[in-house]
XYZ file of C-alpha atoms in Angstrom:
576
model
C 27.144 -11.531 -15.468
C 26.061 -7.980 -13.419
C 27.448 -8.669 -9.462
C 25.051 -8.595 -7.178
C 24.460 -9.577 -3.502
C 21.700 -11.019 -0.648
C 20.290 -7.624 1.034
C 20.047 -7.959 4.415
C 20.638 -4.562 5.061
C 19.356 -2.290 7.769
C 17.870 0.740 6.878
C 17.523 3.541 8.938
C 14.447 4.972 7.414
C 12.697 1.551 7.450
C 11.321 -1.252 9.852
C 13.759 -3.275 11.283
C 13.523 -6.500 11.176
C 17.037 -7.643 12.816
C 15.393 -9.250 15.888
C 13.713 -12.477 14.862
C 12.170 -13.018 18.570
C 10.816 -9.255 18.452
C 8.678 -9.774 15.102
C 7.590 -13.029 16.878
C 6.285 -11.375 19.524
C 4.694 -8.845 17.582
C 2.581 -11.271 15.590
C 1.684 -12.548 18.981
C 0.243 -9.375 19.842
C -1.967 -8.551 16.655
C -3.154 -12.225 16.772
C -3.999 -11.290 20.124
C -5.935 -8.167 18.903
C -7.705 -9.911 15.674
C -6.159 -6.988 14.163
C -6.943 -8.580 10.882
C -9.001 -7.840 7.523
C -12.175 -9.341 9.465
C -11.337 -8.219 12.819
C -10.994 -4.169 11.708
C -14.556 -4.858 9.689
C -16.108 -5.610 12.929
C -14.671 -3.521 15.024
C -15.294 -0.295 13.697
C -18.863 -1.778 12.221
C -20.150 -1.403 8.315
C -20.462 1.545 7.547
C -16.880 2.923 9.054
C -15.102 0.289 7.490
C -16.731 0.886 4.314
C -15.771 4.772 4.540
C -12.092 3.926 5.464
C -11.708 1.896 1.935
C -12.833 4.941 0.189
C -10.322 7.110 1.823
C -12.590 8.449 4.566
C -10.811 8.531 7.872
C -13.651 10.672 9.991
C -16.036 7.540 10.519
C -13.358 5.229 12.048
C -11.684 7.922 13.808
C -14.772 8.217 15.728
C -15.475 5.004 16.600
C -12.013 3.856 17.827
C -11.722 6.697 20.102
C -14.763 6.157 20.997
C -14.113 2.308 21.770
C -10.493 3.484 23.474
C -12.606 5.376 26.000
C -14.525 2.993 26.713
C -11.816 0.418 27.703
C -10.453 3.047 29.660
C -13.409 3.559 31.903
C -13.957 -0.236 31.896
C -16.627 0.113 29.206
C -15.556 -2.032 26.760
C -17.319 -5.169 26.876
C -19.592 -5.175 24.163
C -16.653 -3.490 21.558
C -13.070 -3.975 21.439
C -13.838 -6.215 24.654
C -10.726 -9.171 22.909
C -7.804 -8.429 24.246
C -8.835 -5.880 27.163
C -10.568 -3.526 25.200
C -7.465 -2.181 23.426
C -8.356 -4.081 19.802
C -8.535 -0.307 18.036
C -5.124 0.903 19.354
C -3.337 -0.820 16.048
C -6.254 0.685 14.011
C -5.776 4.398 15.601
C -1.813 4.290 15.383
C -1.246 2.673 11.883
C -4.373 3.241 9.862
C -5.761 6.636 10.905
C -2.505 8.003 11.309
C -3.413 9.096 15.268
C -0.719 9.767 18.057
C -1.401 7.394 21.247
C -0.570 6.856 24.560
C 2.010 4.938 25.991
C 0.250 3.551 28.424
C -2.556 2.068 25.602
C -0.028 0.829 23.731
C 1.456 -0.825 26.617
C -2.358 -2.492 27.613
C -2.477 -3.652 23.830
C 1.056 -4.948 23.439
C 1.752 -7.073 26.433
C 4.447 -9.109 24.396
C 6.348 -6.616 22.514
C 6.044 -3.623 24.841
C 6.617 -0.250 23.831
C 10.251 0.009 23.923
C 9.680 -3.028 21.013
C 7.708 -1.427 18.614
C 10.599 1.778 18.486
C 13.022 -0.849 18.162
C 11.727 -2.058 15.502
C 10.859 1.299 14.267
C 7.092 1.113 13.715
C 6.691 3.755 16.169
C 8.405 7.372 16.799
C 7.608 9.156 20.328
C 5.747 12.691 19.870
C 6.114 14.524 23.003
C 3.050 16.084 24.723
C 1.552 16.341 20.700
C -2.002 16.434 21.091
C -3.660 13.902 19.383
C -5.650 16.187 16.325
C -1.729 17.068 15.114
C -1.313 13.410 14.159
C 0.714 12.988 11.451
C 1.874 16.795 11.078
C 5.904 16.515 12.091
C 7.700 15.740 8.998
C 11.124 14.210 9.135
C 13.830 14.883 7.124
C 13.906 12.629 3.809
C 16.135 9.747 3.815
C 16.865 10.711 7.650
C 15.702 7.755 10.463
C 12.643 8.483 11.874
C 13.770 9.570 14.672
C 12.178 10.182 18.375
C 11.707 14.120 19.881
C 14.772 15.510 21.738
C 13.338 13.979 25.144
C 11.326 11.517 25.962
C 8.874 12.155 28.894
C 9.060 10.038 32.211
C 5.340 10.309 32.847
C 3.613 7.849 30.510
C 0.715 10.250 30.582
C 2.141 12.788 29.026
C 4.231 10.205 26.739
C 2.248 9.907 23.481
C 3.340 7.812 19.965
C 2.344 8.029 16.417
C 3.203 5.547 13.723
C 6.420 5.303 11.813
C 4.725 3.213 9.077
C 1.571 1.953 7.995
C 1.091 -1.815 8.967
C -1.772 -3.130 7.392
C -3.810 -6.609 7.617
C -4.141 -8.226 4.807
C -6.598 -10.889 3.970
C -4.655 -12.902 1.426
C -5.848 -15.499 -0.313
C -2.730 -18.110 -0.195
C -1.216 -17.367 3.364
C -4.189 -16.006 5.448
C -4.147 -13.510 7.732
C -0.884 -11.092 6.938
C 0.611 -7.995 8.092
C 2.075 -5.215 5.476
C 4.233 -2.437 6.567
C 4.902 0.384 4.315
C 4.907 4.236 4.500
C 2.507 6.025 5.509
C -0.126 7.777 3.244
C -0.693 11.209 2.626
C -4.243 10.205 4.288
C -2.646 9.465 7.700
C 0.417 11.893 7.069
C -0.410 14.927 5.334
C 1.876 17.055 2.942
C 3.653 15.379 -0.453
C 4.991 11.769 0.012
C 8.989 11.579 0.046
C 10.297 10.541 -3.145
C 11.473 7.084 -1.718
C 7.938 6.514 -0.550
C 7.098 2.762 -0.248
C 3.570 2.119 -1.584
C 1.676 -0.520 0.306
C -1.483 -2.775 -0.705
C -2.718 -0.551 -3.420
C -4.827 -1.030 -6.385
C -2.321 -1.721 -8.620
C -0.786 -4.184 -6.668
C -3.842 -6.026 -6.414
C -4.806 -6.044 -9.503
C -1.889 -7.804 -10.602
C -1.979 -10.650 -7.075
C -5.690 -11.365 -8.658
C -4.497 -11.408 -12.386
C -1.555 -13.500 -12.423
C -2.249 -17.481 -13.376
C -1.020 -19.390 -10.589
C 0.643 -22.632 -12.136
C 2.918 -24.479 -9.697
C 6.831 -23.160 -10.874
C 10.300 -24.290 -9.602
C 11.725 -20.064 -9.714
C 9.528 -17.054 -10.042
C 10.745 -13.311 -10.768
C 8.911 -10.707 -8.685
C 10.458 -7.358 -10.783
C 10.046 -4.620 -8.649
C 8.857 -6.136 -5.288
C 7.969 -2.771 -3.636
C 6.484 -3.844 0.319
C 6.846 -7.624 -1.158
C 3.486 -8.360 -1.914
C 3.381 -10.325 -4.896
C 6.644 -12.211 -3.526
C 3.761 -13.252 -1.033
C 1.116 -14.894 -3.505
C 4.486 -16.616 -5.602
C 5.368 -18.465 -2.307
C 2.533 -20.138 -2.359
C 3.051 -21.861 -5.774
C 6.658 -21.650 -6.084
C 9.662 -23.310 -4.743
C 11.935 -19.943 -5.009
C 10.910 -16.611 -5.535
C 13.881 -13.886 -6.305
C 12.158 -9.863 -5.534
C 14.567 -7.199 -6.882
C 13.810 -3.638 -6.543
C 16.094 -0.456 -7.107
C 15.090 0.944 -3.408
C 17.063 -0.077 -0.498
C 14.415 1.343 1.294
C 11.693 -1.316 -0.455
C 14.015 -4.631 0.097
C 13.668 -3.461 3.589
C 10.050 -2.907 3.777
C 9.904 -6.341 1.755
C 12.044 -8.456 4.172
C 10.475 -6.760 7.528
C 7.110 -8.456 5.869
C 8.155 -11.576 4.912
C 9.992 -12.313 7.867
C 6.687 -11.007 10.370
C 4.460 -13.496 8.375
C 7.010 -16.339 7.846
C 4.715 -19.020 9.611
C 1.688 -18.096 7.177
C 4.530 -17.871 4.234
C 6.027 -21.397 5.188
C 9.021 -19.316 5.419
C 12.100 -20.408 7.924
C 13.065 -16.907 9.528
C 16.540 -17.690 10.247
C 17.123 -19.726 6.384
C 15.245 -16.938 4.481
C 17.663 -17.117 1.374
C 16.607 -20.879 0.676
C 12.975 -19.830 -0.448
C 13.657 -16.061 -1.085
C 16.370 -13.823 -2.444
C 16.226 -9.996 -2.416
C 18.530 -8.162 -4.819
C 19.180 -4.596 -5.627
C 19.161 -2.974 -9.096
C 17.492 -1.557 -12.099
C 14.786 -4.054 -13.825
C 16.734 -6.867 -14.904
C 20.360 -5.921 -13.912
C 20.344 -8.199 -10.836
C 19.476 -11.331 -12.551
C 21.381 -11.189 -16.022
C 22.099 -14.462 -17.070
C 19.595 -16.771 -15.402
C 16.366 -17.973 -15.999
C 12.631 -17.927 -14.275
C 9.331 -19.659 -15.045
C 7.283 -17.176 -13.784
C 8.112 -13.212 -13.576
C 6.109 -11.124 -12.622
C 5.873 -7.654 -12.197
C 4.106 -4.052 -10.996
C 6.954 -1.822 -12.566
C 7.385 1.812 -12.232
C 5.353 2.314 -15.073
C 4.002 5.844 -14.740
C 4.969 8.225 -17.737
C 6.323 11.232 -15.920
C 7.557 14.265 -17.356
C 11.811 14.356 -17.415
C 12.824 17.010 -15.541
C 16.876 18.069 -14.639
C 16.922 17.128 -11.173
C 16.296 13.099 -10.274
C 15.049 13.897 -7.080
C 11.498 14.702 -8.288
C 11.280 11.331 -9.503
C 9.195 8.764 -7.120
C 10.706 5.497 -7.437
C 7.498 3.169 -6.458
C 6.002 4.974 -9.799
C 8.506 6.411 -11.854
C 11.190 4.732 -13.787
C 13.077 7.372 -15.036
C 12.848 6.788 -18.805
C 10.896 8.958 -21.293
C 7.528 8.597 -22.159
C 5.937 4.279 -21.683
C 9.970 3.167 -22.513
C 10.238 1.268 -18.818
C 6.961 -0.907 -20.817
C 8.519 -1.183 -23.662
C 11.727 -2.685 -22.654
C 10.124 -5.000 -20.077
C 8.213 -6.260 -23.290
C 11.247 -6.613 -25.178
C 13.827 -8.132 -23.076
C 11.491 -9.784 -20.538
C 11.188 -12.949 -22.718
C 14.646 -13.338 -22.546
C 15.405 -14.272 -18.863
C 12.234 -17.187 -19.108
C 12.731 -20.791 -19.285
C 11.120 -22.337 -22.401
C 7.278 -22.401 -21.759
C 7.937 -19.541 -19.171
C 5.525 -16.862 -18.501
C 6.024 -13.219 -18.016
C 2.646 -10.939 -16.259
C 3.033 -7.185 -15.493
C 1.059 -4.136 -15.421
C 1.579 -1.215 -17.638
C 0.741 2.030 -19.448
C 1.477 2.894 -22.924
C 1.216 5.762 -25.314
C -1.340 5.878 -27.579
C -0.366 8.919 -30.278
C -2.913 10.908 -32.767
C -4.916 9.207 -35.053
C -3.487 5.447 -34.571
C -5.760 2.720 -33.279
C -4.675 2.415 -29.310
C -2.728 -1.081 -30.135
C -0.453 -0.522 -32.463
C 2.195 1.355 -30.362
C 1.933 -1.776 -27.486
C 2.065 -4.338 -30.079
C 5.078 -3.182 -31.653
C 6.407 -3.373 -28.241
C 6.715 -7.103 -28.923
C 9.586 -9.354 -29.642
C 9.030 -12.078 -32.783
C 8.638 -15.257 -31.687
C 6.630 -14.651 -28.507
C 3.319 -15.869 -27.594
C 1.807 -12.487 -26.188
C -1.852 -11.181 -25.001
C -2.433 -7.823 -23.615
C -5.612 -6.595 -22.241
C -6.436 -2.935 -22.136
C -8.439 -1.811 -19.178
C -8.694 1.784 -19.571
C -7.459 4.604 -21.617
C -7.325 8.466 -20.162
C -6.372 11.511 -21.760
C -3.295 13.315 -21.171
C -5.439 16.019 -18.680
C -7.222 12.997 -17.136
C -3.805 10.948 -16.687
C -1.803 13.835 -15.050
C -4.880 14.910 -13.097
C -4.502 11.576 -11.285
C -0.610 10.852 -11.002
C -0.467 14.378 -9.005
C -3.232 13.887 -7.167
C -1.456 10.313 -6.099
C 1.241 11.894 -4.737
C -0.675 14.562 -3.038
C 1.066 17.506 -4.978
C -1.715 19.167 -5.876
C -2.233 20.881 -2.299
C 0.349 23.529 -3.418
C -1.279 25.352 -5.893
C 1.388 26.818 -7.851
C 3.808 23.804 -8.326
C 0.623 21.891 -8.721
C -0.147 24.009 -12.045
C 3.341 23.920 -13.166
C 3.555 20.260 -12.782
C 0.282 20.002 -14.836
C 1.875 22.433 -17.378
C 4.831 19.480 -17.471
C 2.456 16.619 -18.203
C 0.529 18.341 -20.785
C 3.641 19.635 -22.723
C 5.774 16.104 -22.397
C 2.993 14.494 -24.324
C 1.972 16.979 -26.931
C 5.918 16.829 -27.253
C 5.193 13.034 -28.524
C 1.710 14.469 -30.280
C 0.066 11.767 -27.153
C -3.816 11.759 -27.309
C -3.811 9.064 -24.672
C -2.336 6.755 -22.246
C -3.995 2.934 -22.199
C -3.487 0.749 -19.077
C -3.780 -2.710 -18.883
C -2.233 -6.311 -18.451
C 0.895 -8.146 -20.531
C 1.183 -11.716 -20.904
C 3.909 -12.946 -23.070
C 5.127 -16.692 -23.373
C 8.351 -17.765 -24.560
C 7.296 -20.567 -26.767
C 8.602 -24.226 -25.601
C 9.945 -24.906 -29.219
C 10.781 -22.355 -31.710
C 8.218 -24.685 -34.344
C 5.294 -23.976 -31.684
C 2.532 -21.910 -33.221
C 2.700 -18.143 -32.222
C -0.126 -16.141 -31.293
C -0.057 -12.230 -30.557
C -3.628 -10.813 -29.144
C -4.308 -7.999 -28.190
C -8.285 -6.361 -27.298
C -9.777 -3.930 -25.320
C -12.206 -4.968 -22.134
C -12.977 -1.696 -20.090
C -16.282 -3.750 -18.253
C -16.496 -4.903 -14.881
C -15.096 -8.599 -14.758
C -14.867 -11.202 -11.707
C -12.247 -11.348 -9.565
C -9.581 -12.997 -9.134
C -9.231 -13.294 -12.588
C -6.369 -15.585 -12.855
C -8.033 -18.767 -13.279
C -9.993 -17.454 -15.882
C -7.058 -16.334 -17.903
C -5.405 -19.477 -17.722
C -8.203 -21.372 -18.539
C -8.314 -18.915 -21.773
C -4.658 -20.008 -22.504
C -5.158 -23.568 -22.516
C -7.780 -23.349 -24.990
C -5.937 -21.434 -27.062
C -3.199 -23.969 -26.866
C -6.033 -26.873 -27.414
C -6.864 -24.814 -30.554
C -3.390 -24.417 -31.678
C -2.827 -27.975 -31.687
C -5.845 -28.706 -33.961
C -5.072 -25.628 -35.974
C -1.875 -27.541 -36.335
C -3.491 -30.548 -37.275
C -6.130 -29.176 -39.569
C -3.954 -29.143 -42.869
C -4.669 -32.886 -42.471
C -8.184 -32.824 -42.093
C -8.582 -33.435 -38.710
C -9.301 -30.038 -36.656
C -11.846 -29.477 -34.532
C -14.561 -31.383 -36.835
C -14.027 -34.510 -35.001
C -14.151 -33.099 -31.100
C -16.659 -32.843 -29.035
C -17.995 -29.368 -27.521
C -20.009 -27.667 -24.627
C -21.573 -24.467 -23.575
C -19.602 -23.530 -20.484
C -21.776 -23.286 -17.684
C -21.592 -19.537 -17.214
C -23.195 -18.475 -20.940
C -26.542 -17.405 -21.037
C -28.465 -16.408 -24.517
C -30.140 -13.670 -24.943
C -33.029 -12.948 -28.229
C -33.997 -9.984 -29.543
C -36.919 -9.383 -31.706
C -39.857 -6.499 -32.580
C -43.229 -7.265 -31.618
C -44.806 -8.993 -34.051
C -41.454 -10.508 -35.761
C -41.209 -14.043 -36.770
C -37.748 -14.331 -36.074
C -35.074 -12.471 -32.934
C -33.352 -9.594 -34.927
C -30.275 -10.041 -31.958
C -28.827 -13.249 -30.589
C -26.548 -12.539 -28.029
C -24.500 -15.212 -25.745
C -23.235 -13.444 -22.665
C -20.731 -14.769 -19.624
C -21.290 -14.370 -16.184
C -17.721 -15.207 -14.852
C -14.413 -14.313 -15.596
C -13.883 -11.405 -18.493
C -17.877 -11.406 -18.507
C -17.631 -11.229 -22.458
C -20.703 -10.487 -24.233
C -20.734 -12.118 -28.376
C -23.292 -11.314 -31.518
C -24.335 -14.651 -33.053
C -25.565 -15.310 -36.656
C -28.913 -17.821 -36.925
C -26.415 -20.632 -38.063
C -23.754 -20.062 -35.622
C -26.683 -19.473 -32.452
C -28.168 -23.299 -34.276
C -24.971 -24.810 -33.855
C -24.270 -23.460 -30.656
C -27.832 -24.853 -29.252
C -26.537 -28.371 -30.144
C -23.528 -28.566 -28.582
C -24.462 -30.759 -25.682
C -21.627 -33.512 -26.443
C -23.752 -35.884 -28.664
C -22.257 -34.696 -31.550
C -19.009 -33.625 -33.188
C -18.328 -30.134 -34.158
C -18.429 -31.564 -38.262
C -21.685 -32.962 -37.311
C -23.354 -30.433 -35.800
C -21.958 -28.029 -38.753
C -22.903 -30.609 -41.258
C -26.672 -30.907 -39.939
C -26.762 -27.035 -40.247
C -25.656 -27.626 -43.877
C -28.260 -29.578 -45.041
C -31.199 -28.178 -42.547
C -29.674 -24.373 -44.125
C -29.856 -26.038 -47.619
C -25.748 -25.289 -47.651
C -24.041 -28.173 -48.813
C -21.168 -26.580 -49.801
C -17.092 -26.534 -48.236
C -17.101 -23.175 -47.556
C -20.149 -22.949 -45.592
C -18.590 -25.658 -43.071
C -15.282 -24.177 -43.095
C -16.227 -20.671 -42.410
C -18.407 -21.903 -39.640
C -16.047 -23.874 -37.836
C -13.728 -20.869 -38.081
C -16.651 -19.160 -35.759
C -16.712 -21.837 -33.462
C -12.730 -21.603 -33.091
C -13.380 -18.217 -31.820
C -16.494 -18.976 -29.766
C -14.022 -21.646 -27.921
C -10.961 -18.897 -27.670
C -13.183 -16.646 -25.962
C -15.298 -19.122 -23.701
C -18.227 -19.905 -24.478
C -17.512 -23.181 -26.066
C -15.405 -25.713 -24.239
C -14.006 -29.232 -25.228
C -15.783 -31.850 -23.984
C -14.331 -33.834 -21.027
């Protein structure tokens, strides 16, 4: 079994979080502020909030200075007015990457105080920078941020920017949370450092939405990053283990959970009895046990290999060639889950010239694994490296920009790529190796509701409800005998040309979860219209039989083979 250990270390380059009390009285303080998801939306009004979501900064900028001023000249009453005015100081420092005075941060963190926030190293003093340089001083890379060579006695001339980004987070299972990470190239300009820890992106909530939330005894989180899918597991799991091969991420990871422990039912001071964070590569740090639930956002973009390591960013990259990180996550996730346990991650895979875009991803798959993967997009190799670069903000220097391009584009003509798919895994390790197997795999590029969890695992216990009849059918039973239902969601849709006796198109679409949109035939539209529960699936089909003048098998069989797949995909459910 690979060695490993609890970290609890402290890391220079990252928030500490070493003083229980000190995080205490920091949550006091942005409680204090209704520095929160809500609290930010109304403070800076609509249409600034709106802007800073798409990456505008200008909008927001203006307003919180704006509502600063104001609670300097005793202005503030009508905005910013909770907690003396000061509510945008957290919103100027951490989100907009601005420098600030010591003597606002002071006014908006009574509890913590100034000297608190360096201490725990969410601040860095910037001596007499004006305020329009924000974000321009670069430390050196894996260095502590560290403060300028003096620090000023008058606290007017005593300004602060932010160490890290510390986010709200509006979470659906503890809340109102906090999430530190690094800083953006938005609020920090220049390239990110290669140890960059990515906070609440989109990734990162696409997965929190997509995973199926079944109450488990341990749950995985494989790459934990800031720690915020070991958030959601807490709320449905007894233990939760986050690994990561960043020192710098456990640190960002415990600094959160231990800020939001009350919202996380977490003890501060007994972390390790709900939460254990281990170093090491994928699934090095838990070799030989067992989960129910893993899930994971790995480091799945395909990056060109280059000779030096260094160019690699670890949040993104995981340093094999081409979608392998995917692939071996596919292959040898299945083995550390309990029978009937589930594995959910993100991923990218190669799609090469003149295959269908599964084939690659399916292979990917171990035998004797329940599996269903979803692809949500699919780039080419110019569109993929276009946006990887522009992630990391490398394409403001024009020449390594186009050499980096020139990277991308020759790694995957190396492996004749045409392009790169994204979407979601789900594999199952069966409970009994005589349980049914089922490997599906489809493309769904549309907009769908979110979260989409529910939905998914709503889809997987019908497919298990099928299963079992499936299993039963070589007796005769199947679905004939069950009862069925239009889920409440489907709508049907005719088509027809004026004049026609009869709709050329019958369509059923869903308005909830994957939003799936079917073709009907007349019989299979007929049978659907009677499924109200008054009737079996046999009789429904064998009314259609004799109203269709089709009294034969086949006709019923082949029917009932539709309806399986109306029920797999929704629009049919068992009766209650």
């Amino acid at each position: 079994m690979t060695e490993w250990r609890e970290f609890d270390d402290d890391v220079a380059s990252a928030p500490s979080s070493a003083d229980i009390a000190a995080l205490t009285s920091l949550a006091a303080d942005l409680e204090a502020l209704d520095y929160t998801v809500d609290g930010v939306g109304a403070l800076l009004g609509a249409q600034a909030y709106a802007a800073l979501g798409r990456g505008q900064l200008a909008p927001a900028l203006l307003e919180s200075r704006r509502i600063l001023e104001g609670a300097r000249v005793g202005a503030g009453a009508s905005a910013g007015a909770g907690a003396g005015g000061h509510s945008a100081v957290p919103v100027l420092l951490w989100l907009l990457g601005e420098t600030v005075a010591g003597k606002d941060l002071a006014a908006a963190f009574p509890r913590i105080g100034v000297a608190g926030l360096e201490r725990l190293r969410l601040i860095e003093c910037e001596t007499h920078a004006p305020a329009s340089n924000a974000g321009t001083i670069q430390e050196t890379e894996g260095a502590a941020p560290s403060p300028q060579a003096a620090t000023p006695t008058d606290d007017a001339a005593q300004r602060w920017r932010a160490a890290v980004e510390l986010r709200p987070y509006g979470s659906d299972v503890g809340g109102n949370l906090w999430v530190a990470s690094d800083l953006g190239s938005e609020q920090r300009p220049g390239p990110l450092r290669h140890d960059h820890v990515l906070g609440i992106g989109g990734a990162s909530l696409t997965l929190a939405q997509t995973v199926m939330r079944s109450p488990v005894d341990r749950a995985l989180d494989l790459g934990t990053g800031c720690g915020i899918q070991a958030f959601h597991l807490l709320s449905h799991a007894r233990h939760v283990t986050a690994t990561d091969i960043s020192d710098r991420a456990l640190a960002f990871a415990r600094f959160n959970l231990l800020l939001n422990a009350p919202a996380l039912d977490l003890d501060p001071r007994r972390l390790t009895e709900r939460v254990s964070l281990r170093r090491g590569s994928l699934l090095e740090p838990v070799a030989g046990e067992r989960f129910d639930l893993v899930v994971s956002n790995p480091p799945f973009v395909i990056t060109p290999r280059t000779d030096s390591q260094n160019e690699a960013y670890t949040y993104r990259d995981g340093g094999l060639a081409g979608d392998a990180i995917v692939e071996t996550l596919v292959r040898e996730l299945p083995g550390v889950l309990t029978p009937g346990g589930v594995a959910q991650l993100l991923g990218n895979w190669e799609i090469t010239e003149g295959t269908p875009w599964d084939r690659r991803i399916r292979s990917f798959v171990p035998a004797g694994v329940d599996a269903w993967i979803i692809q949500r997009e699919q780039l080419s190799p110019v569109q993929y490296a276009e946006t990887w670069l522009r992630d990391a903000a490398e394409h403001r220097d024009r020449g390594a920009y186009l050499d980096s391009f020139g990277d991308y584009l020759a790694d995957f003509a190396l492996r004749s790529v045409e392009g790169i798919g994204f979407g979601w895994v789900w594999l199952r390790r069966p409970l009994d190796a005589r349980n049914l197997v089922r490997v599906t795999l489809e493309e769904i590029t549309h907009e769908i509701e979110q979260p989409v969890g529910p939905h998914l695992a709503a889809a997987v216990r019908r497919n298990d409800w099928l299963a079992a009849h499936t299993e039963q059918a070589a007796s005769g039973i199947g679905i004939a005998d069950e009862f069925l239902l239009v889920a409440d969601d489907v709508t049907e849709e005719r088509h027809q040309r004026p004049g026609a006796e009869h709709p050329g198109v019958i369509l059923l679409r869903q308005g909830a979860g994957l939003r799936r949109t079917t073709l009907l035939s007349t019989e299979l539209a007929g049978f659907a219209s009677a499924c109200d529960g008054d009737l079996t699936a046999g009789q429904i089909a064998g009314a259609l039989a004799m109203l269709l003048e089709r009294p034969d098998a086949a006709f019923t069989s082949e029917l009932l083979v539709d309806v399986e797949q109306l029920i797999r995909e929704g629009f049919l459910i068992p009766a209650p």
